[in-house]
mmCIF file of C-alpha atoms in Angstrom:
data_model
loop_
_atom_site.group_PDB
_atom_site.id
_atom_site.type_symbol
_atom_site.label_atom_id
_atom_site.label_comp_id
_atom_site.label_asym_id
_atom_site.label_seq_id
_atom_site.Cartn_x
_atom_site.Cartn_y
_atom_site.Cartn_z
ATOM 1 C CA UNK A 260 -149.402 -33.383 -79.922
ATOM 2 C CA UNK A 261 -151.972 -35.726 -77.872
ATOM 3 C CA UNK A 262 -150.722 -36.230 -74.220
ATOM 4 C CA UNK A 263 -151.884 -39.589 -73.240
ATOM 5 C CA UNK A 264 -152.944 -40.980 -69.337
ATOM 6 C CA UNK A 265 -153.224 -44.384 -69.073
ATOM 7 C CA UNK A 266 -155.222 -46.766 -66.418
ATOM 8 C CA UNK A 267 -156.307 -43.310 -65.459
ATOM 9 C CA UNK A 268 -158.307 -43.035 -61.816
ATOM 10 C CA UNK A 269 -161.333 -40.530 -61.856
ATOM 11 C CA UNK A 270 -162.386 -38.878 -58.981
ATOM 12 C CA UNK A 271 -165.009 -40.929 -56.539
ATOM 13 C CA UNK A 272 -168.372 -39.961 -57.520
ATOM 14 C CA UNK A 273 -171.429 -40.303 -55.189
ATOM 15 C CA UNK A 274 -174.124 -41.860 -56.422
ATOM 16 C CA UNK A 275 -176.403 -42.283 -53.491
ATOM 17 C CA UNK A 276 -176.731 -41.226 -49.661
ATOM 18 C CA UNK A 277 -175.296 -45.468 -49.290
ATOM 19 C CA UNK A 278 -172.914 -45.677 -52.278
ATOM 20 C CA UNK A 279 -170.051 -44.086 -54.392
ATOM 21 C CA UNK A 280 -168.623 -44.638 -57.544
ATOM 22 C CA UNK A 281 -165.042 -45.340 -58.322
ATOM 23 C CA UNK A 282 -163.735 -45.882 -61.733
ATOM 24 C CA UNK A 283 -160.766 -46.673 -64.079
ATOM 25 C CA UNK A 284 -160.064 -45.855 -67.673
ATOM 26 C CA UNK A 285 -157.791 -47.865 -70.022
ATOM 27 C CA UNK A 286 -156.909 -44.801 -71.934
ATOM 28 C CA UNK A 287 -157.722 -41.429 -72.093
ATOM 29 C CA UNK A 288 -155.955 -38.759 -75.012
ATOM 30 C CA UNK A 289 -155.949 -35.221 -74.541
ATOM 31 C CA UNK A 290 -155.451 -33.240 -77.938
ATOM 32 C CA UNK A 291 -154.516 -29.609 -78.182
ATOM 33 C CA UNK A 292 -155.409 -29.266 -73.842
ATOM 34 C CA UNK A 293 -158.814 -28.713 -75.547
ATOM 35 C CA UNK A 294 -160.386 -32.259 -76.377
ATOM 36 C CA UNK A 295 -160.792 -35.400 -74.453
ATOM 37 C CA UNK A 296 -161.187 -39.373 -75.591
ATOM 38 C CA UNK A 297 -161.984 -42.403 -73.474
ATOM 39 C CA UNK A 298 -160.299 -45.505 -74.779
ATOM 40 C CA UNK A 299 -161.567 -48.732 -73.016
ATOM 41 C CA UNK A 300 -159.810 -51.982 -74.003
ATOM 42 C CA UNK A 301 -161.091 -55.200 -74.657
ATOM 43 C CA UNK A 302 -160.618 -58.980 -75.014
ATOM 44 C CA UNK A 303 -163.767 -59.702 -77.194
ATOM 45 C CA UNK A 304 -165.843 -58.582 -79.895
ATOM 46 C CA UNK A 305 -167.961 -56.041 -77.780
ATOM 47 C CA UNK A 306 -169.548 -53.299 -79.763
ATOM 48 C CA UNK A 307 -171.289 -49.982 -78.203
ATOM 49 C CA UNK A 308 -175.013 -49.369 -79.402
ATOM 50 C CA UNK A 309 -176.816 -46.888 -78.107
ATOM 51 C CA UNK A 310 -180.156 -47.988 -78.610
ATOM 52 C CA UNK A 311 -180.087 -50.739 -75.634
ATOM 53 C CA UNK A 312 -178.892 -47.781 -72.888
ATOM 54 C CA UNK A 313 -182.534 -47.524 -71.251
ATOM 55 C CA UNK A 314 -182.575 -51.118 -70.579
ATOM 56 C CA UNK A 315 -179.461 -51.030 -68.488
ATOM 57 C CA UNK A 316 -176.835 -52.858 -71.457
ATOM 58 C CA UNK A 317 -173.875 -51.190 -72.589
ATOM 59 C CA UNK A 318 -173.070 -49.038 -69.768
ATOM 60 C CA UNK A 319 -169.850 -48.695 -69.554
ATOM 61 C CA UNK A 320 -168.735 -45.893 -71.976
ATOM 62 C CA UNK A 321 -171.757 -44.195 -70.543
ATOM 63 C CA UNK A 322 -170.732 -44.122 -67.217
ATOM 64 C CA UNK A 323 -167.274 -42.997 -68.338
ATOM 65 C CA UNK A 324 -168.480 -39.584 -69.686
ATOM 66 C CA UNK A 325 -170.637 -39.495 -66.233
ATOM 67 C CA UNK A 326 -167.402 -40.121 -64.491
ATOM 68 C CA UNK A 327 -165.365 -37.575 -66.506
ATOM 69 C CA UNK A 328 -168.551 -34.916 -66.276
ATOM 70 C CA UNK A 329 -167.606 -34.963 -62.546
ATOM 71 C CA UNK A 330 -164.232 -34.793 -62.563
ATOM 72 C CA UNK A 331 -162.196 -31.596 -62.378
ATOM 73 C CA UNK A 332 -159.339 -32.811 -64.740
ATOM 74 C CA UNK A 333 -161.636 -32.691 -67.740
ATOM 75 C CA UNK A 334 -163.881 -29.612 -66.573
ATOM 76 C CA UNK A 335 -162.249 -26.816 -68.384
ATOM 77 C CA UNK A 336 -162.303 -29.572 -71.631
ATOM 78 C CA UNK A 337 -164.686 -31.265 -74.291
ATOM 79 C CA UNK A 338 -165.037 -34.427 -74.636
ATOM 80 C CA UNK A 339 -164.532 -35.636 -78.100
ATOM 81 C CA UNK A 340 -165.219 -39.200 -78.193
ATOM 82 C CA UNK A 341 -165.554 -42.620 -76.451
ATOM 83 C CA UNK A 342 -164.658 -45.816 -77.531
ATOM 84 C CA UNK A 343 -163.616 -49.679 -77.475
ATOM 85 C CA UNK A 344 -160.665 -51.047 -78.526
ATOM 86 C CA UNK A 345 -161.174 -54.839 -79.265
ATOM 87 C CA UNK A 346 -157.570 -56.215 -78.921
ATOM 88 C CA UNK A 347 -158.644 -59.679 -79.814
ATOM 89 C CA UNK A 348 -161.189 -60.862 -81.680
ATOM 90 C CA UNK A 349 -162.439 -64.270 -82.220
ATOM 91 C CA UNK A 350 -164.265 -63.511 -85.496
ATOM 92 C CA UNK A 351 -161.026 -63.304 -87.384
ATOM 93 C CA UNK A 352 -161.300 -64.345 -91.383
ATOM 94 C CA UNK A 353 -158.014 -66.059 -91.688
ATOM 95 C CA UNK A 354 -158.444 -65.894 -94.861
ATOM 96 C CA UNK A 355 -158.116 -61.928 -95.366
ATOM 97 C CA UNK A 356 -154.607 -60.363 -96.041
ATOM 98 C CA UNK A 357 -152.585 -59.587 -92.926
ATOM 99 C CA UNK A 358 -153.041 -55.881 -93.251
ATOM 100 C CA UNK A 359 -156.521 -56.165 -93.717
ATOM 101 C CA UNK A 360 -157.088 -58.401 -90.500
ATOM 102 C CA UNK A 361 -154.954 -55.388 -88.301
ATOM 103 C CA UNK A 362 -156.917 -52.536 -89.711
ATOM 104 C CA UNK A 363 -160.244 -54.385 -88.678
ATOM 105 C CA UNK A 364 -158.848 -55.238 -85.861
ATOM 106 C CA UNK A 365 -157.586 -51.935 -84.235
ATOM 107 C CA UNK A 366 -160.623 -49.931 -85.155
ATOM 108 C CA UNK A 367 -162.202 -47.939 -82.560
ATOM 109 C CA UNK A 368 -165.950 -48.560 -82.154
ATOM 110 C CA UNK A 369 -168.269 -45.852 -80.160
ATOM 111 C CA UNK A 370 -169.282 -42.234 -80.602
ATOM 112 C CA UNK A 371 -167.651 -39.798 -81.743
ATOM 113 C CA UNK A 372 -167.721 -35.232 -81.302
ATOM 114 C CA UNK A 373 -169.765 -33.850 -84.426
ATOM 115 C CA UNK A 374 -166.694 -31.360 -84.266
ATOM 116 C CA UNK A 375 -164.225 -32.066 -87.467
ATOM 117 C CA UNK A 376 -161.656 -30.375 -85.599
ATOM 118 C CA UNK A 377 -161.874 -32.206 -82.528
ATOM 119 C CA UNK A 378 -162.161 -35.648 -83.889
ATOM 120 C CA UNK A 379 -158.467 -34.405 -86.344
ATOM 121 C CA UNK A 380 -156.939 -33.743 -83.287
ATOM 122 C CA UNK A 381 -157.162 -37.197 -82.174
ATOM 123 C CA UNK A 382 -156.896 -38.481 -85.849
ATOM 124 C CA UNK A 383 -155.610 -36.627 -88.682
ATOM 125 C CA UNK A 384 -156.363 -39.282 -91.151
ATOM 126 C CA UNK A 385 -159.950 -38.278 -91.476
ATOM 127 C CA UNK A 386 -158.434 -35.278 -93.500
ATOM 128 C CA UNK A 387 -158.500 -37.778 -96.316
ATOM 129 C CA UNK A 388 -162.169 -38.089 -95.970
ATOM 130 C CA UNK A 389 -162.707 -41.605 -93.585
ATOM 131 C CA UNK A 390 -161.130 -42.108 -90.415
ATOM 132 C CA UNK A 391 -158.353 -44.927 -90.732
ATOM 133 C CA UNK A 392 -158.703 -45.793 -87.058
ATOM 134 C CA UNK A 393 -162.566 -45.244 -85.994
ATOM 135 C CA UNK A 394 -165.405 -47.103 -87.326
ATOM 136 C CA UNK A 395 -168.283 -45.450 -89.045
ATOM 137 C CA UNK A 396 -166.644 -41.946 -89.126
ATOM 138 C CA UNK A 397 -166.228 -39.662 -92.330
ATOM 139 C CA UNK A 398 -166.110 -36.307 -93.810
ATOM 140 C CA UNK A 399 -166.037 -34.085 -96.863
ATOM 141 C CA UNK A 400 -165.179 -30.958 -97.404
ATOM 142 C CA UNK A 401 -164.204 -30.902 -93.270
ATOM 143 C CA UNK A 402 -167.392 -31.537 -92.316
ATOM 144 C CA UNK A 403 -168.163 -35.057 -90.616
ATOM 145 C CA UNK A 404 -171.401 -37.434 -92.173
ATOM 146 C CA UNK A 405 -174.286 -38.405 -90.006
ATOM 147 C CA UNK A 406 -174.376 -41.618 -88.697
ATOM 148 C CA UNK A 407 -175.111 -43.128 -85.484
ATOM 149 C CA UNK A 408 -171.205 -43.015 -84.215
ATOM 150 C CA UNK A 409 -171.411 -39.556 -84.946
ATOM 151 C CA UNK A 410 -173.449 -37.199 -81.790
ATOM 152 C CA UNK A 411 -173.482 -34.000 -80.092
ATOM 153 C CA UNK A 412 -172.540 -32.850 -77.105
ATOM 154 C CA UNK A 413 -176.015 -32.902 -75.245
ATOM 155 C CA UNK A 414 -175.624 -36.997 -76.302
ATOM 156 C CA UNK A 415 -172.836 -37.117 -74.377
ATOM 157 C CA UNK A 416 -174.669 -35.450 -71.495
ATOM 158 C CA UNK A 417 -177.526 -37.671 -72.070
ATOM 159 C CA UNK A 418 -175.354 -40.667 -72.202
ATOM 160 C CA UNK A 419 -173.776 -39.687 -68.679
ATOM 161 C CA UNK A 420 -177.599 -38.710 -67.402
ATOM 162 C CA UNK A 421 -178.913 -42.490 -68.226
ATOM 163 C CA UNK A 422 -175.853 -44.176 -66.550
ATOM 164 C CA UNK A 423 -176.016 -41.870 -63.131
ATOM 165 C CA UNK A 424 -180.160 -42.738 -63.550
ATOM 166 C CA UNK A 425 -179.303 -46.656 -63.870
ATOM 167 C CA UNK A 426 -176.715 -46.595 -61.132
ATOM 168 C CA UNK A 427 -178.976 -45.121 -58.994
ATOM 169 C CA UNK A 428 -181.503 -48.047 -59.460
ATOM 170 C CA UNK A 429 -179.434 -50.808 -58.611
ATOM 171 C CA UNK A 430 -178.062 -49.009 -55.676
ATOM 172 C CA UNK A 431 -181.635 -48.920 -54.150
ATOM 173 C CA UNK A 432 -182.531 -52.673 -55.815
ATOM 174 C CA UNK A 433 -179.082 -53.598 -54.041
ATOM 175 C CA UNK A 434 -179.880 -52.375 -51.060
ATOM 176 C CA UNK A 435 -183.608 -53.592 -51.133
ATOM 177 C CA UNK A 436 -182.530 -57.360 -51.771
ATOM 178 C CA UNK A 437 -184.366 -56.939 -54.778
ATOM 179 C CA UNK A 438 -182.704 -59.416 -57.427
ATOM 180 C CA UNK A 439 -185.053 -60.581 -59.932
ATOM 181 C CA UNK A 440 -184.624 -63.422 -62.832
ATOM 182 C CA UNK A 441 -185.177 -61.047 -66.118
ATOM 183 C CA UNK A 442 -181.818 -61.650 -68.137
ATOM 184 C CA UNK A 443 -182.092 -59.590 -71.025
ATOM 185 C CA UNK A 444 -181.779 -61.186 -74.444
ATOM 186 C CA UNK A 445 -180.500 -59.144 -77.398
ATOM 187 C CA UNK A 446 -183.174 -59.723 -80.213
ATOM 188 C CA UNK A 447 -182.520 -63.746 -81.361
ATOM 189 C CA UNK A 448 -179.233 -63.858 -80.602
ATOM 190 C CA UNK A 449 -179.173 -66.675 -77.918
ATOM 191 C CA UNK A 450 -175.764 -66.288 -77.068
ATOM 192 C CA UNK A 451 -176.063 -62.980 -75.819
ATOM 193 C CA UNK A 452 -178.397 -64.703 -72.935
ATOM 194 C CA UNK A 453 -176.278 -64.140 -69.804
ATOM 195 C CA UNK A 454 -177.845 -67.371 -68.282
ATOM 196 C CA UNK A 455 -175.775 -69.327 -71.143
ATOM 197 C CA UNK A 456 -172.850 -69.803 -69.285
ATOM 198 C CA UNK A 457 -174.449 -69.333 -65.940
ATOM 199 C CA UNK A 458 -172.859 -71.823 -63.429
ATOM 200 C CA UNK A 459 -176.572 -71.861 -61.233
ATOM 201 C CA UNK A 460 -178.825 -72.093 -64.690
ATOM 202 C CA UNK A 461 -179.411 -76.258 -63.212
ATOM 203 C CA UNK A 462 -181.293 -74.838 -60.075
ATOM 204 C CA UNK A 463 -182.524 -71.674 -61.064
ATOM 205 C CA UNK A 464 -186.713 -71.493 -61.725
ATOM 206 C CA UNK A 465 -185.853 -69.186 -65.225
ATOM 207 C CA UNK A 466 -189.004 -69.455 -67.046
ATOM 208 C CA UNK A 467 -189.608 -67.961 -70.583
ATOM 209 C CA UNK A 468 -191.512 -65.211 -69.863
ATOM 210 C CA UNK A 469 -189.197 -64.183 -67.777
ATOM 211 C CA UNK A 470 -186.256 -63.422 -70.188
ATOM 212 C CA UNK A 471 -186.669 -59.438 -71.779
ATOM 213 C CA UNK A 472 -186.428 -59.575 -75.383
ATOM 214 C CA UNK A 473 -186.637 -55.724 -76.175
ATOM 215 C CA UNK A 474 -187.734 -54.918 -80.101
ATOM 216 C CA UNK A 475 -186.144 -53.062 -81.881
ATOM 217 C CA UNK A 476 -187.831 -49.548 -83.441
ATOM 218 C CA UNK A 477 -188.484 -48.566 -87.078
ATOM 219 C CA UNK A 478 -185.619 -46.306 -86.332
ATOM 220 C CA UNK A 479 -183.611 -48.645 -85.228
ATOM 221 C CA UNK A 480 -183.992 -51.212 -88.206
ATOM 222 C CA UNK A 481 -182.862 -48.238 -90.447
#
């Protein structure tokens, strides 16, 4: 059966010669002392994409399997997934049957093992060919479809790689009083513009240009 640790402390990790690392996890399951998941809990409608990582957005399951990488409680174990657990979410369709609206709810968004054993370890429901409790994850004949929530382990390595590489840049920017106006804007979407709710936006000199609207790739659009 899964053990599970909750509001779990990892181990400090140094980052630079000037600063450290110290992290927290909602949740994290152990199944069968073999496989490890990273639960993260939250209050909004967050979703993890991948695709924004280089630019510094969406780094927090990232720097969870950086954290975990350098911790000896998981060393001798494989991670086997990462996700968020949106526990409320304002885009609720009141309209949708109760059991609907809790099934939509409760399921996990991230990235998952490609290992069909590991990922029925944590959830034996995607025996019956798509996972009841994680987004975007199937399988047939106990193998588990491609899709984007769906890596290998090297991902997960490269995940932890990008975060310790980002970290490290805003530890020198930090300590280089470096702090420049570039909000990043996600495609169109204007309220993903941090400056939105930004209790300075009256005096701050924010000019167009200034505001990084990355574009997406062919491969991304498909």
């Amino acid at each position: 059966n899964p053990s599970v640790i909750k509001e779990y402390t990892f181990k400090k990790l140094q980052i630079t010669d000037f600063s450290s690392l110290i992290g927290k996890a909602d949740k994290v399951i152990i199944s069968d002392n073999t496989y490890y998941f990273v639960i993260d809990y939250k209050t909004g409608s967050t979703k993890f994409d991948s695709k924004y990582l280089d630019y510094g957005k969406g780094l927090q399951l990232p720097i969870y399997a950086l954290l975990c990488k350098n911790d000896e409680k998981f060393s001798d174990m494989t991670i086997g997934g990462l996700y968020i657990n949106n526990i409320i979410d304002s885009k609720y369709d009141l309209n949708l049957k109760e059991d609907s609206l809790i099934k939509k709810h409760l399921k996990l968004n991230g990235v998952s093992l490609n290992d069909y054993d590991a990922v029925f370890s944590f959830d034996s429901s995607i025996s019956g060919g798509v996972s009841e409790f994680i987004s975007s994850v199937k399988a047939k004949d106990e193998l588990l479809k491609a899709s984007k929530a769906i890596i290998n382990k090297d991902d997960f390595d490269k995940f932890a790689e990008i975060a310790k590489t980002k970290l490290v840049e805003a530890s020198i920017k930090i300590k280089n009083n470096e702090f420049d106006i570039r909000p990043f804007q996600d495609g169109n979407n204007d309220k993903s513009l941090p400056c939105k709710y930004c209790d300075f936006r009256d005096i701050c000199f924010l000019r167009e240009y200034q505001i990084f609207k990355p574009e997406p790739s062919e491969e991304d659009d498909e």
